[in-house]
Amino acid sequence: MKYITINCFLVRCICLVFVLFSHSSAKQTIVWWHAMGGSLNEKVNTIAQEFNESQNDFHIHAVYKGNYTETMTAAVAAFRARKHPHIVQIFEVGTATMMAAHRAVYPVFELMNDAGEPLKSEDFLAAVTAYYTDPDGNMFSMPFNSSTPVLYYNREALQEAGFDKPPRTWGELEKISRAGLKRNYSCGVTVGWQSWTQLENFGAVHDVPFANLSNGFEGLDSEVQLNHPAFIKHIGKLASWQKDKVFVFGGRRSDSAPKFYNGQCMFYINSSASYSSVKANVTKFNFGVSFLPHWQDLVQEPKNSIIGGASLWVLREHALSEYKGVAKFLSFLSSRRIQSRWHRETGYLPVTHEAYQFTKSQGFYEQNPGTETAILQMTRGEPSINSKGLRLGNFVQIRDVINEELESIWAGNKTADQGLKAATERANKLIKKFLRRNF
């Protein structure tokens, strides 16, 4: 009898293990390619793990595929080989390319509707969704890591120069910088991602078109207009400031950050998502965060800035049952809890109104001064056709062209007029090339 009892117990254990194993193995795998390296990769893996533990039907497999350009290139090649992921993270400059890829992309608004998952574009920050929606307000991708440029400033440098408030205008920034240069500072302002901060966002804030056809939103056959007088004025000013260190060019991406970290430059313009890096690296002085400066003779009331970062695109030609899991994951990702935590831990914007209000109610912005600046800047007023965003084909290559021409201007090899005219001509050739190419 004892022998029979032990065997029955073993049989029950084996059956239980088999049931648990079968239940686990029945999960359908959803593959997500992303470009979040370093500590951000760990945060992405945490999000995936939490989703996997929250339900029993789907398993998100998050895969780091390199930087933004590498991830996008890998996704295009993989789709052609029919070895593509379900979800891929694409940076904002790839939006036009993805929207043109009709046979490859499963628009998020269609996916969520087909899966019965709620999705209302009005739940998201307007300046964020504007970048990823069609003229009818339909969301083609899911906003994920969105940011916008802000002005970081050295509080001690401001006081030493005789000022108690950060500059609102470029004129004020020049005045403060020149006062600081007479003291212990060797640089007024330096910037990161110069095309994004000094042309793309400059155009949005000053309500100046970067390209015609509503910056490409009304058609992919748009033409870049970098030879606009407002751009020529601004870039010309920066070039002239280079000569006496009011402005110092430090590199195409965030290469100039150390100039601010070590107290060399009084001001630093870069992504709001740089906040955590600035906080970690600035140890010798107190810093603040303020709005992007504007030229008062060009605009009295600055418009909203536009986003950087990336969104999540869903690719077609996977099993229909798996798309139910994709939709559930996107709902999970945009939830108040996940978005608020992502915002607080990374410096990226909370993409929904609910996540923003929840973060605010927790006292986060009071405890971390400056972290709300990006949201206030992004949400001031209704976006105009010039501050809604940019949708241009071959935008990655266009930014390379802009960088080359700006560097020629900074080096004194071209005037602002000459450089921006050349950038306009070269960029428009790239757009024409994009229109002739099939995704």
Coordinates of C-alpha atoms in Angstrom, one line a residue:
M1 CA 0.0 0.0 0.0
K2 CA 2.9 2.3 0.9
Y3 CA 4.5 1.5 -2.5
I4 CA 1.3 2.3 -4.3
T5 CA 0.9 5.6 -2.4
I6 CA 4.4 6.8 -3.3
N7 CA 3.9 5.9 -6.9
C8 CA 0.6 7.8 -7.1
F9 CA 2.4 10.8 -5.6
L10 CA 5.2 10.6 -8.2
V11 CA 2.6 10.3 -11.0
R12 CA 0.8 13.4 -9.7
C13 CA 4.1 15.4 -9.5
I14 CA 5.0 14.3 -13.1
C15 CA 1.6 15.3 -14.3
L16 CA 1.8 18.7 -12.6
V17 CA 5.3 19.4 -14.1
F18 CA 3.9 18.3 -17.5
V19 CA 1.0 20.7 -17.2
L20 CA 3.2 23.6 -16.1
F21 CA 5.7 22.9 -18.9
S22 CA 3.0 22.7 -21.5
H23 CA 1.4 25.9 -20.3
S24 CA 4.7 27.7 -20.4
S25 CA 5.7 26.3 -23.8
A26 CA 2.3 27.3 -25.2
K27 CA 3.2 31.0 -25.0
Q28 CA 3.6 32.6 -28.4
T29 CA 6.8 34.5 -28.9
I30 CA 6.7 38.2 -30.0
V31 CA 10.1 39.5 -31.2
W32 CA 10.9 43.2 -30.5
W33 CA 14.0 44.7 -32.0
H34 CA 15.2 47.9 -30.4
A35 CA 18.1 50.4 -30.3
M36 CA 18.3 51.0 -26.5
G37 CA 21.9 50.1 -25.5
G38 CA 23.6 50.3 -22.1
S39 CA 21.4 50.9 -19.1
L40 CA 18.4 51.6 -21.3
N41 CA 18.7 48.0 -22.6
E42 CA 18.3 46.8 -19.0
K43 CA 15.2 48.9 -18.6
V44 CA 13.7 47.6 -21.8
N45 CA 14.4 44.0 -20.7
T46 CA 12.7 44.8 -17.4
I47 CA 9.6 46.0 -19.2
A48 CA 9.5 42.9 -21.4
Q49 CA 9.9 40.7 -18.3
E50 CA 7.1 42.4 -16.5
F51 CA 4.8 41.9 -19.4
N52 CA 5.7 38.3 -19.7
E53 CA 4.9 37.7 -16.0
S54 CA 1.7 39.7 -16.3
Q55 CA -0.1 37.1 -18.5
N56 CA 0.3 33.5 -19.7
D57 CA -0.3 33.7 -23.5
F58 CA 2.6 35.7 -25.0
H59 CA 6.3 36.1 -24.5
I60 CA 8.1 39.3 -25.5
H61 CA 11.6 38.6 -26.7
A62 CA 13.5 42.0 -26.7
V63 CA 16.6 42.1 -28.9
Y64 CA 19.1 45.0 -29.0
K65 CA 20.1 45.5 -32.7
G66 CA 22.6 48.4 -32.4
N67 CA 22.0 52.1 -32.9
Y68 CA 19.0 53.6 -34.6
T69 CA 20.4 53.5 -38.1
E70 CA 21.7 49.9 -37.6
T71 CA 18.3 48.8 -36.2
M72 CA 16.4 50.3 -39.1
T73 CA 18.7 48.9 -41.7
A74 CA 18.5 45.4 -40.1
A75 CA 14.7 45.6 -40.1
V76 CA 14.5 46.5 -43.8
A77 CA 16.9 43.7 -44.7
A78 CA 15.1 41.2 -42.5
F79 CA 11.7 42.0 -44.0
R80 CA 13.0 41.4 -47.5
A81 CA 14.3 38.0 -46.3
R82 CA 11.1 37.3 -44.4
K83 CA 13.0 36.9 -41.1
H84 CA 11.7 40.1 -39.6
P85 CA 10.6 40.8 -36.0
H86 CA 7.0 41.7 -35.0
I87 CA 8.0 45.1 -33.6
V88 CA 10.9 47.3 -34.5
Q89 CA 11.9 50.6 -32.9
I90 CA 12.5 53.3 -35.5
F91 CA 13.9 56.8 -34.8
E92 CA 11.7 59.7 -35.8
V93 CA 13.7 60.5 -39.0
G94 CA 12.7 57.1 -40.4
T95 CA 9.0 57.9 -40.1
A96 CA 8.5 58.8 -43.8
T97 CA 10.3 55.7 -44.9
M98 CA 8.1 53.5 -42.7
M99 CA 4.9 55.2 -43.7
A100 CA 5.7 54.6 -47.4
A101 CA 6.3 50.9 -46.7
H102 CA 2.6 50.0 -47.1
R103 CA 3.1 46.3 -47.6
A104 CA 5.5 46.0 -44.7
V105 CA 3.8 48.0 -42.0
Y106 CA 0.8 47.1 -40.0
P107 CA -0.5 50.5 -38.8
V108 CA -1.0 50.6 -35.1
F109 CA -4.5 52.1 -35.3
E110 CA -5.5 49.1 -37.5
L111 CA -3.8 46.6 -35.3
M112 CA -5.4 47.8 -32.1
N113 CA -8.8 47.9 -33.7
D114 CA -8.4 44.4 -35.1
A115 CA -7.3 43.1 -31.8
G116 CA -10.0 44.9 -29.8
E117 CA -7.5 46.9 -27.8
P118 CA -8.4 50.5 -26.9
L119 CA -6.4 53.2 -28.6
K120 CA -7.3 56.9 -28.6
S121 CA -4.8 59.3 -30.1
E122 CA -6.2 62.1 -27.9
D123 CA -4.9 60.2 -24.8
F124 CA -1.3 61.0 -26.0
L125 CA 0.5 64.3 -26.0
A126 CA -0.5 66.1 -29.2
A127 CA 3.1 67.1 -30.1
V128 CA 4.1 63.4 -29.9
T129 CA 1.3 61.8 -31.8
A130 CA 1.4 64.5 -34.5
Y131 CA 4.7 63.0 -35.7
Y132 CA 3.3 59.6 -36.2
T133 CA -0.3 60.2 -37.5
D134 CA -1.8 60.6 -40.9
P135 CA -4.0 63.7 -41.8
D136 CA -7.0 62.0 -40.3
G137 CA -5.3 61.5 -36.9
N138 CA -4.7 57.8 -37.3
M139 CA -1.6 56.5 -35.4
F140 CA 0.7 54.5 -37.6
S141 CA 3.2 53.7 -34.8
M142 CA 3.2 53.6 -31.0
P143 CA 5.2 56.4 -29.4
F144 CA 7.8 55.0 -27.0
N145 CA 10.9 57.1 -26.2
S146 CA 10.2 60.7 -27.1
S147 CA 12.4 63.7 -26.2
T148 CA 12.8 67.3 -27.2
P149 CA 15.8 69.7 -27.0
V150 CA 16.1 72.0 -24.0
L151 CA 18.6 74.5 -22.7
Y152 CA 20.9 73.3 -19.8
Y153 CA 22.6 76.1 -18.0
N154 CA 25.3 76.6 -15.3
R155 CA 23.6 78.4 -12.3
E156 CA 26.9 79.6 -10.9
A157 CA 28.0 80.9 -14.2
L158 CA 24.8 82.9 -14.6
Q159 CA 25.3 84.5 -11.2
E160 CA 29.0 85.3 -11.8
A161 CA 27.9 87.0 -15.1
G162 CA 25.5 89.1 -13.1
F163 CA 22.2 87.5 -14.1
D164 CA 19.6 85.7 -12.0
K165 CA 17.5 84.1 -14.7
P166 CA 18.3 81.9 -17.8
P167 CA 18.0 83.5 -21.2
R168 CA 14.7 83.5 -23.0
T169 CA 16.1 84.8 -26.2
W170 CA 19.2 84.3 -28.3
G171 CA 20.0 88.0 -27.7
E172 CA 19.9 87.5 -23.9
L173 CA 22.1 84.3 -24.3
E174 CA 24.7 86.3 -26.2
K175 CA 24.7 89.0 -23.6
I176 CA 25.1 86.6 -20.7
S177 CA 27.8 84.6 -22.6
R178 CA 29.9 87.7 -23.3
A179 CA 29.7 88.6 -19.7
G180 CA 30.8 85.1 -18.7
L181 CA 33.7 85.1 -21.2
K182 CA 35.2 88.1 -19.4
R183 CA 35.4 85.9 -16.3
N184 CA 36.3 82.3 -15.9
Y185 CA 34.5 80.7 -18.8
S186 CA 35.9 79.9 -22.2
C187 CA 32.6 79.1 -24.0
G188 CA 29.2 80.5 -24.1
V189 CA 27.0 77.8 -25.6
T190 CA 27.6 74.5 -27.3
V191 CA 25.0 72.1 -28.8
G192 CA 24.4 68.5 -29.5
W193 CA 22.7 67.1 -32.7
Q194 CA 23.0 70.4 -34.5
S195 CA 20.5 69.6 -37.3
W196 CA 17.8 68.6 -34.8
T197 CA 18.4 71.4 -32.4
Q198 CA 19.5 74.3 -34.6
L199 CA 17.4 73.8 -37.7
E200 CA 14.6 71.3 -37.2
N201 CA 13.5 72.6 -33.8
F202 CA 14.5 76.1 -34.6
G203 CA 12.0 76.1 -37.5
A204 CA 9.3 74.7 -35.3
V205 CA 9.8 77.1 -32.4
H206 CA 9.9 80.1 -34.8
D207 CA 7.0 78.7 -37.0
V208 CA 9.3 78.6 -40.0
P209 CA 8.9 75.8 -42.6
F210 CA 11.8 73.4 -42.8
A211 CA 10.2 72.0 -46.0
N212 CA 7.2 72.8 -48.1
L213 CA 4.0 70.7 -48.2
S214 CA 3.6 71.2 -44.4
N215 CA 7.1 69.8 -43.8
G216 CA 6.3 66.8 -45.8
F217 CA 3.1 65.9 -44.1
E218 CA 1.1 66.7 -47.3
G219 CA 3.3 64.7 -49.6
L220 CA 6.6 63.0 -49.9
D221 CA 7.5 65.1 -52.9
S222 CA 8.2 68.0 -50.6
E223 CA 11.3 70.2 -50.9
V224 CA 13.6 71.3 -48.1
Q225 CA 13.8 75.1 -47.6
L226 CA 16.9 75.6 -45.5
N227 CA 17.8 78.7 -47.5
H228 CA 14.9 80.5 -45.7
P229 CA 16.1 83.9 -44.3
A230 CA 15.4 82.9 -40.7
F231 CA 17.7 79.9 -41.0
I232 CA 20.4 82.0 -42.7
K233 CA 20.2 84.6 -40.0
H234 CA 20.5 82.1 -37.1
I235 CA 23.3 80.0 -38.6
G236 CA 25.1 83.2 -39.7
K237 CA 24.9 84.4 -36.1
L238 CA 26.3 81.2 -34.7
A239 CA 29.1 81.3 -37.2
S240 CA 30.0 84.8 -36.2
W241 CA 29.9 83.8 -32.5
Q242 CA 32.3 81.0 -33.2
K243 CA 35.1 83.6 -33.7
D244 CA 34.9 84.8 -30.1
K245 CA 33.6 81.7 -28.4
V246 CA 30.1 82.8 -27.7
F247 CA 29.2 79.6 -29.6
V248 CA 31.5 76.6 -29.9
F249 CA 30.9 73.6 -32.1
G250 CA 31.7 70.3 -30.4
G251 CA 30.6 67.5 -32.7
R252 CA 27.6 66.0 -34.5
R253 CA 26.0 64.0 -31.7
S254 CA 26.5 64.6 -28.0
D255 CA 30.3 65.0 -28.3
S256 CA 30.2 68.5 -26.9
A257 CA 28.7 67.4 -23.5
P258 CA 32.0 67.4 -21.7
K259 CA 32.4 71.1 -22.5
F260 CA 29.4 71.7 -20.3
Y261 CA 30.2 69.0 -17.7
N262 CA 33.6 70.5 -16.9
G263 CA 32.3 74.1 -16.6
Q264 CA 33.9 75.3 -19.8
C265 CA 30.6 76.2 -21.5
M266 CA 27.9 78.1 -19.7
F267 CA 25.1 76.7 -21.8
Y268 CA 24.4 73.4 -23.5
I269 CA 21.5 72.6 -25.9
N270 CA 20.6 68.9 -26.2
S271 CA 17.9 66.4 -25.7
S272 CA 15.7 66.4 -22.6
A273 CA 16.6 62.7 -22.4
S274 CA 20.2 63.9 -21.6
Y275 CA 19.0 65.0 -18.2
S276 CA 20.2 61.8 -16.4
S277 CA 23.6 62.1 -18.0
V278 CA 23.9 65.7 -17.2
K279 CA 22.9 65.0 -13.6
A280 CA 25.4 62.2 -13.3
N281 CA 28.3 64.1 -14.8
V282 CA 27.9 67.7 -13.5
T283 CA 29.5 67.6 -10.1
K284 CA 31.3 70.9 -9.7
F285 CA 28.3 73.2 -10.1
N286 CA 24.5 73.4 -10.0
F287 CA 22.7 73.2 -13.3
G288 CA 19.2 74.2 -14.4
V289 CA 17.0 73.4 -17.4
S290 CA 15.1 76.0 -19.4
F291 CA 13.3 76.5 -22.7
L292 CA 15.0 76.8 -26.0
P293 CA 15.9 80.5 -26.7
H294 CA 14.2 82.3 -29.6
W295 CA 14.9 85.3 -31.8
Q296 CA 12.4 88.0 -30.6
D297 CA 12.3 89.7 -34.0
L298 CA 11.2 86.5 -35.7
V299 CA 8.6 85.3 -33.2
Q300 CA 6.9 86.9 -30.2
E301 CA 5.3 83.8 -28.9
P302 CA 7.4 80.7 -29.6
K303 CA 5.7 77.6 -30.8
N304 CA 6.1 74.1 -29.4
S305 CA 9.4 72.2 -30.1
I306 CA 9.3 68.9 -31.9
I307 CA 10.3 65.4 -30.7
G308 CA 13.3 63.2 -31.2
G309 CA 13.6 59.7 -30.1
A310 CA 11.7 56.8 -31.6
S311 CA 8.4 54.9 -31.9
L312 CA 7.5 51.3 -32.3
W313 CA 6.4 50.0 -35.7
V314 CA 4.6 46.7 -36.3
L315 CA 5.6 44.6 -39.3
R316 CA 3.2 42.4 -41.3
E317 CA 3.3 38.7 -42.3
H318 CA 3.3 37.1 -39.0
A319 CA 0.6 34.7 -37.6
L320 CA -2.7 36.5 -36.9
S321 CA -2.9 35.0 -33.4
E322 CA 0.5 36.6 -32.6
Y323 CA -0.7 40.1 -33.3
K324 CA -3.1 39.8 -30.4
G325 CA -0.1 39.6 -28.2
V326 CA 1.6 42.6 -30.0
A327 CA -1.5 44.7 -29.3
K328 CA -1.6 43.7 -25.7
F329 CA 2.0 44.5 -25.3
L330 CA 1.6 48.0 -26.8
S331 CA -1.3 48.7 -24.4
F332 CA 0.9 47.5 -21.5
L333 CA 3.8 49.8 -22.7
S334 CA 1.6 52.9 -22.9
S335 CA 0.0 52.3 -19.5
R336 CA 0.3 55.0 -16.8
R337 CA 2.6 52.9 -14.6
I338 CA 5.1 51.9 -17.3
Q339 CA 5.2 55.4 -19.0
S340 CA 5.6 57.3 -15.7
R341 CA 8.5 55.0 -14.6
W342 CA 10.2 55.1 -18.0
H343 CA 9.9 59.0 -17.9
R344 CA 11.3 59.2 -14.3
E345 CA 14.2 56.8 -14.8
T346 CA 15.3 57.9 -18.3
G347 CA 14.4 61.5 -18.9
Y348 CA 12.3 60.6 -21.9
L349 CA 8.8 62.2 -22.0
P350 CA 5.8 60.5 -20.7
V351 CA 3.8 60.1 -23.9
T352 CA 0.4 60.1 -22.4
H353 CA -1.5 62.8 -20.5
E354 CA -2.4 60.3 -17.8
A355 CA 1.3 59.3 -17.2
Y356 CA 2.3 63.0 -17.1
Q357 CA -0.5 63.9 -14.6
F358 CA 0.3 60.9 -12.4
T359 CA 4.0 61.8 -12.4
K360 CA 3.2 65.3 -11.4
S361 CA 0.8 64.2 -8.6
Q362 CA 3.7 62.2 -7.1
G363 CA 5.7 65.4 -6.7
F364 CA 8.4 64.3 -9.1
Y365 CA 8.8 67.6 -10.8
E366 CA 9.1 69.5 -7.5
Q367 CA 11.7 67.1 -6.3
N368 CA 13.6 67.3 -9.6
P369 CA 13.5 70.9 -10.9
G370 CA 13.8 71.2 -14.6
T371 CA 12.4 67.8 -15.5
E372 CA 9.0 69.2 -16.4
T373 CA 10.5 71.9 -18.8
A374 CA 10.5 69.6 -21.9
I375 CA 6.8 68.8 -21.4
L376 CA 5.8 72.4 -20.9
Q377 CA 7.7 73.4 -24.0
M378 CA 6.2 70.6 -26.1
T379 CA 2.7 71.3 -25.1
R380 CA 2.6 75.1 -25.3
G381 CA -0.2 76.0 -27.8
E382 CA -1.5 73.9 -30.6
P383 CA 1.1 72.6 -33.1
S384 CA 1.2 74.5 -36.4
I385 CA 2.0 73.0 -39.8
N386 CA 5.6 74.1 -39.1
S387 CA 5.7 72.7 -35.5
K388 CA 4.0 69.4 -36.1
G389 CA 7.1 67.6 -37.1
L390 CA 9.0 66.5 -40.2
R391 CA 8.3 63.8 -42.6
L392 CA 11.0 63.5 -45.3
G393 CA 12.3 60.6 -47.3
N394 CA 16.0 59.8 -46.9
F395 CA 16.0 61.9 -43.7
V396 CA 19.0 60.0 -42.3
Q397 CA 21.1 60.9 -45.3
I398 CA 19.7 64.5 -45.3
R399 CA 21.0 65.0 -41.8
D400 CA 24.4 63.8 -42.9
V401 CA 24.4 66.4 -45.7
I402 CA 23.3 69.1 -43.2
N403 CA 26.1 68.2 -40.9
E404 CA 28.7 68.4 -43.6
E405 CA 27.5 71.8 -44.8
L406 CA 27.2 73.2 -41.2
E407 CA 30.7 72.1 -40.5
S408 CA 31.9 73.9 -43.6
I409 CA 30.2 77.1 -42.2
W410 CA 31.7 76.7 -38.8
A411 CA 35.2 76.2 -40.4
G412 CA 34.7 79.4 -42.3
N413 CA 34.9 77.7 -45.7
K414 CA 31.4 78.8 -46.6
T415 CA 29.0 81.6 -45.5
A416 CA 25.7 80.6 -43.9
D417 CA 24.0 81.6 -47.2
Q418 CA 26.3 79.4 -49.3
G419 CA 26.2 76.4 -46.9
L420 CA 22.5 76.4 -46.4
K421 CA 21.9 76.8 -50.2
A422 CA 24.1 73.8 -50.8
A423 CA 22.4 71.8 -48.1
T424 CA 19.0 72.6 -49.6
E425 CA 20.1 71.5 -53.1
R426 CA 21.7 68.3 -51.9
A427 CA 18.8 67.4 -49.6
N428 CA 16.3 67.8 -52.4
K429 CA 18.3 65.5 -54.6
L430 CA 18.1 62.9 -51.8
I431 CA 14.3 63.3 -51.6
K432 CA 14.0 62.8 -55.3
K433 CA 16.1 59.6 -55.0
F434 CA 13.8 58.4 -52.3
L435 CA 10.7 58.8 -54.5
R436 CA 12.3 56.7 -57.2
R437 CA 13.2 53.9 -54.8
N438 CA 10.8 51.1 -53.6
F439 CA 11.0 50.1 -50.0

